[in-house]
PDB file of C-alpha atoms in Angstrom:
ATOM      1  CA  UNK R   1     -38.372 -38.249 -67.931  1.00 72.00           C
ATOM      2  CA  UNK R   2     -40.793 -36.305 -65.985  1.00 81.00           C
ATOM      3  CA  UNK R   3     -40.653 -35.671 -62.127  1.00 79.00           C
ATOM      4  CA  UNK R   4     -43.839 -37.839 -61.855  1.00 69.00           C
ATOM      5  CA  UNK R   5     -42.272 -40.738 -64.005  1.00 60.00           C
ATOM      6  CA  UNK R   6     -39.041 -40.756 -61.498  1.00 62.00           C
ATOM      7  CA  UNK R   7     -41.111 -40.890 -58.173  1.00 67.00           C
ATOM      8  CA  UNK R   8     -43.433 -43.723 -59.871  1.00 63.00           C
ATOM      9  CA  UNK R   9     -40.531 -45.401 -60.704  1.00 55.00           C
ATOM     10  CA  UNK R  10     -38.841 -45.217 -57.292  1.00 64.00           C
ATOM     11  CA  UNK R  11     -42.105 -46.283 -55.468  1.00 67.00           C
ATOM     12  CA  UNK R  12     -42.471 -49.177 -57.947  1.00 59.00           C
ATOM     13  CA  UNK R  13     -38.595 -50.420 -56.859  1.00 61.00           C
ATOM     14  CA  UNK R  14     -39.379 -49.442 -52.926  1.00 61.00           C
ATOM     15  CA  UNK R  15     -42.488 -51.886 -52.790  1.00 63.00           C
ATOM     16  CA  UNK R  16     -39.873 -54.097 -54.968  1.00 57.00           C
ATOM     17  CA  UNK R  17     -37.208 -53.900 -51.880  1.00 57.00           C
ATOM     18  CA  UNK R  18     -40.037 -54.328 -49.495  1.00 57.00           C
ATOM     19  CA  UNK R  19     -41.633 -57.100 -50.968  1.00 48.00           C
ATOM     20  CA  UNK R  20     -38.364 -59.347 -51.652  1.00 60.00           C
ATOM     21  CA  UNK R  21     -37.107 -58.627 -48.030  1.00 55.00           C
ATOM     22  CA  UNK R  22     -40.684 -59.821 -46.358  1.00 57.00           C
ATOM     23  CA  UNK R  23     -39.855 -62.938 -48.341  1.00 55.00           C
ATOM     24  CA  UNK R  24     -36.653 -63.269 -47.215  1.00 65.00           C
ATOM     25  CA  UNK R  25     -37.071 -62.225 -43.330  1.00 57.00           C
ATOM     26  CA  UNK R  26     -40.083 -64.549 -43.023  1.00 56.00           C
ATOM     27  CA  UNK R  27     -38.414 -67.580 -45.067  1.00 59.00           C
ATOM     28  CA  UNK R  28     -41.194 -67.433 -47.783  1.00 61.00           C
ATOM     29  CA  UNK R  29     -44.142 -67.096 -45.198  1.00 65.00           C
ATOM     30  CA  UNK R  30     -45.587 -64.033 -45.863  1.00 59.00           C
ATOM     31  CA  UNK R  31     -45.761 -62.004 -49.053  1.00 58.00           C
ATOM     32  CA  UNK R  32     -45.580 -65.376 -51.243  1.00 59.00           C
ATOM     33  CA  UNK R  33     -48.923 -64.825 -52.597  1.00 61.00           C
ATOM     34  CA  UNK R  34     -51.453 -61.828 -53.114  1.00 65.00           C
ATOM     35  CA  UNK R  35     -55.407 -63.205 -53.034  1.00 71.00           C
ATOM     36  CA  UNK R  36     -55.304 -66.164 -54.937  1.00 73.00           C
ATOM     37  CA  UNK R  37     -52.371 -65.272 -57.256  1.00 78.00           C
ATOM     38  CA  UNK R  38     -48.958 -66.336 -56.256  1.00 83.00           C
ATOM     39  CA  UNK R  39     -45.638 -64.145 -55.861  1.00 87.00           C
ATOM     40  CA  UNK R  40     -43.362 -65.341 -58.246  1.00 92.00           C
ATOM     41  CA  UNK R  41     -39.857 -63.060 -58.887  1.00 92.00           C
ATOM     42  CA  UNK R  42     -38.790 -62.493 -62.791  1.00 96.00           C
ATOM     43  CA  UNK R  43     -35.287 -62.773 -63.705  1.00 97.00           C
ATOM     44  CA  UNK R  44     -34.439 -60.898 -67.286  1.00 97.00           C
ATOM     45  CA  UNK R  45     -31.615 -60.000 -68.657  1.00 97.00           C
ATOM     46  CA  UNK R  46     -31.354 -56.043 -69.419  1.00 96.00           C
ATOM     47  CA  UNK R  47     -31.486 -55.177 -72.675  1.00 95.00           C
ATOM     48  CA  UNK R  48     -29.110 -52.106 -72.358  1.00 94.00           C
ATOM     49  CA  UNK R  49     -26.631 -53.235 -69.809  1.00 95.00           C
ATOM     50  CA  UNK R  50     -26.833 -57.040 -70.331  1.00 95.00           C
ATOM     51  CA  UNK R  51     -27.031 -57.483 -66.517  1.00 96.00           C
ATOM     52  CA  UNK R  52     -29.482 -59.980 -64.701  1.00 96.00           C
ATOM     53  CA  UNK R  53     -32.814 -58.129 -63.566  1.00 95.00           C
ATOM     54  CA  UNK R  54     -34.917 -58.918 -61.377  1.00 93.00           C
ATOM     55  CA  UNK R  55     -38.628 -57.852 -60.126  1.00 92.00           C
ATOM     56  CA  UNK R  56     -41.485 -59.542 -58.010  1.00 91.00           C
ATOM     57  CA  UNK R  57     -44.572 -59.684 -59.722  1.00 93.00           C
ATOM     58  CA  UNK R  58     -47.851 -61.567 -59.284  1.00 91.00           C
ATOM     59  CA  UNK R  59     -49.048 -64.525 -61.761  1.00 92.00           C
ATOM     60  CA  UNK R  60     -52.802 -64.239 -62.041  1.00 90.00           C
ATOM     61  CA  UNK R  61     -53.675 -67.011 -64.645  1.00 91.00           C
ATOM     62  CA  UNK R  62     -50.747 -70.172 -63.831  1.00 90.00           C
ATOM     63  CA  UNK R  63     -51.377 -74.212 -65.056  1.00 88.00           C
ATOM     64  CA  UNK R  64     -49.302 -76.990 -65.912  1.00 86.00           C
ATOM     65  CA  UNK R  65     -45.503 -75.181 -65.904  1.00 91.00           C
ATOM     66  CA  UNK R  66     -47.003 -71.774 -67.482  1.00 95.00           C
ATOM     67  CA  UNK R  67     -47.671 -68.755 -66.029  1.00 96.00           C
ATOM     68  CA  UNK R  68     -49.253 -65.629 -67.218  1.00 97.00           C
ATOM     69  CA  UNK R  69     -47.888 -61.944 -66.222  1.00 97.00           C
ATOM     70  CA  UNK R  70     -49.344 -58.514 -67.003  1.00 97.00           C
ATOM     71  CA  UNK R  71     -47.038 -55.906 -67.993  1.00 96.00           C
ATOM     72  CA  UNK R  72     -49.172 -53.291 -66.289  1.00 94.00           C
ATOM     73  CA  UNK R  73     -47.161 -51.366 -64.254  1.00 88.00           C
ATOM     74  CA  UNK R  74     -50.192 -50.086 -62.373  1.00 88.00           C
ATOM     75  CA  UNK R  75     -52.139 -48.485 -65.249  1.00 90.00           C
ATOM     76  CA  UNK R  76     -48.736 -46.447 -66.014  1.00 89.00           C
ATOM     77  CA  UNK R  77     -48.462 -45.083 -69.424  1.00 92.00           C
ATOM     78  CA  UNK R  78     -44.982 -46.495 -69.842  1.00 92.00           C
ATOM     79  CA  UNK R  79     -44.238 -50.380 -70.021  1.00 94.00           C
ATOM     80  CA  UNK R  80     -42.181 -51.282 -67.592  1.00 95.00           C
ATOM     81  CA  UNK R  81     -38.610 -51.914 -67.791  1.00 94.00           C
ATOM     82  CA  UNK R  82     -38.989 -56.207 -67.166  1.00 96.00           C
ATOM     83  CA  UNK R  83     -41.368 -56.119 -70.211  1.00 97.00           C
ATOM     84  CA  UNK R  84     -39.045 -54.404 -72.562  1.00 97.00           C
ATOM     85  CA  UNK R  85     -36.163 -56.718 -71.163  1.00 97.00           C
ATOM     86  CA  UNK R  86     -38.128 -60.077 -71.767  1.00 97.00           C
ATOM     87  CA  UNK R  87     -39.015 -58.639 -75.393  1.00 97.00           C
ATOM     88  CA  UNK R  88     -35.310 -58.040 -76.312  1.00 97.00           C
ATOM     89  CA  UNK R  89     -34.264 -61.385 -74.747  1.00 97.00           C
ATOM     90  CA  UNK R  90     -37.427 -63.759 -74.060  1.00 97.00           C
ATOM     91  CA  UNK R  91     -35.108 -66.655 -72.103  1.00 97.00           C
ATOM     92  CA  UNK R  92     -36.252 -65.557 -68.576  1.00 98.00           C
ATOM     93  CA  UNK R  93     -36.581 -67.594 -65.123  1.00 97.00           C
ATOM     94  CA  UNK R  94     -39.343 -67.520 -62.332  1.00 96.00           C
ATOM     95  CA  UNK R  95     -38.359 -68.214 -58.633  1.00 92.00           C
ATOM     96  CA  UNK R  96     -41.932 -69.626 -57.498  1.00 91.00           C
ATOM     97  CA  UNK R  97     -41.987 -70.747 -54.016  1.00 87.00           C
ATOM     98  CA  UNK R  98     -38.032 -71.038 -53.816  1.00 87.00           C
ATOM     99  CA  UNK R  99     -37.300 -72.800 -56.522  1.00 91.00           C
ATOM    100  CA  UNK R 100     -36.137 -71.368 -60.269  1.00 95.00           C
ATOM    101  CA  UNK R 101     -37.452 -72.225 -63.116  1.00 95.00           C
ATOM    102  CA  UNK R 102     -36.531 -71.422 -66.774  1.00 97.00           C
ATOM    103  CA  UNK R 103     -38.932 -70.020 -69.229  1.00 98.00           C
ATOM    104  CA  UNK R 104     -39.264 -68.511 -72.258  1.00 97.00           C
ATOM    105  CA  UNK R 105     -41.394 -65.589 -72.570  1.00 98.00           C
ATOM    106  CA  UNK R 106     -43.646 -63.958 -75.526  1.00 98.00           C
ATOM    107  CA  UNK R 107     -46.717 -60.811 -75.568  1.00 98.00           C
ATOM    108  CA  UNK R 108     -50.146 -62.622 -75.901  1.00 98.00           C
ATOM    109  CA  UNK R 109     -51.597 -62.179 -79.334  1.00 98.00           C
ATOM    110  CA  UNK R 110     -54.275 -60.271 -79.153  1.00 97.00           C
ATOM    111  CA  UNK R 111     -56.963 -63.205 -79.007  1.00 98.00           C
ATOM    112  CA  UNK R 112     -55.011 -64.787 -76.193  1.00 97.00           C
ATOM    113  CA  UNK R 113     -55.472 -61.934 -74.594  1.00 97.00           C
ATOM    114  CA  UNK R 114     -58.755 -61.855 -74.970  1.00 97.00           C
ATOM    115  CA  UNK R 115     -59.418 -65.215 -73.915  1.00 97.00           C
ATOM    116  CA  UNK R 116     -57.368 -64.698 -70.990  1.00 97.00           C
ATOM    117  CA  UNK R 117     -58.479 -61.406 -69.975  1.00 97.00           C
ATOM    118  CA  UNK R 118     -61.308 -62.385 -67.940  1.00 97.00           C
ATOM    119  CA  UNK R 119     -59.462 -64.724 -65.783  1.00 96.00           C
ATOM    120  CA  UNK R 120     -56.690 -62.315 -65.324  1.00 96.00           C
ATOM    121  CA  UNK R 121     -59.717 -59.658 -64.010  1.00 96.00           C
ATOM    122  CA  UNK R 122     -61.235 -62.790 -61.629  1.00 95.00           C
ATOM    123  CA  UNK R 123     -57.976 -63.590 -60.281  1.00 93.00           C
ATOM    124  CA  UNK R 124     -57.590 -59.379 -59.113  1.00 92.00           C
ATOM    125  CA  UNK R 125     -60.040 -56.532 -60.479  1.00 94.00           C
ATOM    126  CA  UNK R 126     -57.521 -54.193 -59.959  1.00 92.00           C
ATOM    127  CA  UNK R 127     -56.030 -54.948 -63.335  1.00 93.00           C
ATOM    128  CA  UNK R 128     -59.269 -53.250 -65.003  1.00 95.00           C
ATOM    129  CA  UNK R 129     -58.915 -50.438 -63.178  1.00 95.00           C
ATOM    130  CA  UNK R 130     -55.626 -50.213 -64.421  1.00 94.00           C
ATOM    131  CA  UNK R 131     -56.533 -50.542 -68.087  1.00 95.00           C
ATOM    132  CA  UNK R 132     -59.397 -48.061 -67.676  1.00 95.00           C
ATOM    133  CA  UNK R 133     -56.180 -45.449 -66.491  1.00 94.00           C
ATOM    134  CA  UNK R 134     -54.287 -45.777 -69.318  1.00 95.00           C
ATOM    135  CA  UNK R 135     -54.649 -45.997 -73.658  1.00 95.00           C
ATOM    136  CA  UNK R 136     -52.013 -48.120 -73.625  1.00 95.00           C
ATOM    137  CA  UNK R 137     -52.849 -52.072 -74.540  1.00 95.00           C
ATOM    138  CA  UNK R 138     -51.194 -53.685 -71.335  1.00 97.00           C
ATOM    139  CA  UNK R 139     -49.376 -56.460 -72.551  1.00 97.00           C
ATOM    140  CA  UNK R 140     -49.820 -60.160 -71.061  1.00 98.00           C
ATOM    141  CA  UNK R 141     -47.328 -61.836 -71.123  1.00 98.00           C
ATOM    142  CA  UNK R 142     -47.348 -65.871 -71.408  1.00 98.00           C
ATOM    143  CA  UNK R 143     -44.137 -67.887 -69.810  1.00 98.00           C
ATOM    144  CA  UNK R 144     -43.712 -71.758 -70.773  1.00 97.00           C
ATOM    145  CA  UNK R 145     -41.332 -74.424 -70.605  1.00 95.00           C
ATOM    146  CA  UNK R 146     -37.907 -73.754 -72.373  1.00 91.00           C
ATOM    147  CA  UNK R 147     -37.787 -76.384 -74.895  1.00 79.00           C
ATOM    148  CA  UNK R 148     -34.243 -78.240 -74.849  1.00 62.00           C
TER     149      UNK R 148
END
């Protein structure tokens, strides 16, 4: 890994640890939403160490129990580590607004993607911008119900 991967990497976890401690300090007042997207935290299970992960993320495109993630890791050239753990293991939860719910997750064919590209871009342009940075295909990610 290069130098510039590590200190992306560790500024990625620091806003992490910022982020889920404004949540906690303010009891869910501030830093549960980002424009019109809300805050929702991801819980995986690492594919390596088989450990429970978790990251704060936003959910652009959300309706009726599903919600909609984009694996963009700020127009990195790497996925990040919370996609590759919901590929290898796609039972995840989502804390939204204090409460935990379980999903299962799966990558967007490509025309869901498509159709939900341009409300994914409404919701916060900056995921254009971070398409335009890299030749990766960002992955979106689409979380619904666990069936029983």
């Amino acid at each position: 890994m290069t130098t510039k991967d590590s200190l992306t990497d560790l500024q990625m976890k620091g806003m992490n640890a910022v982020h889920k401690t404004l949540l906690k300090v303010s009891g869910g007042r501030l830093g549960a939403t980002l424009g019109s997207m809300p805050v929702v935290e991801l819980h995986t299970v690492g594919r390596s160490s088989g450990k429970r992960r978790s990251t704060m993320l936003t959910a652009p495109v959300h309706d009726e129990g599903t919600y909609v993630l984009v694996a963009s890791k700020g127009g990195d050239d790497r996925d990040p580590d919370w996609f590759r753990n919901l590929v290898a293991n796609p039972d995840v939860e989502l804390t939204v607004d204090g409460t935990t719910i379980p999903l299962t997750a799966r990558v967007a064919t490509e025309e869901e993607k498509a159709d939900l590209w341009p409300r994914i871009v409404e919701a916060y342009k900056g995921y254009a911008g971070y398409q335009k940075k890299t030749d990766r295909n960002i992955p979106v990610v689409i979380c619904e119900p666990r069936s029983a």
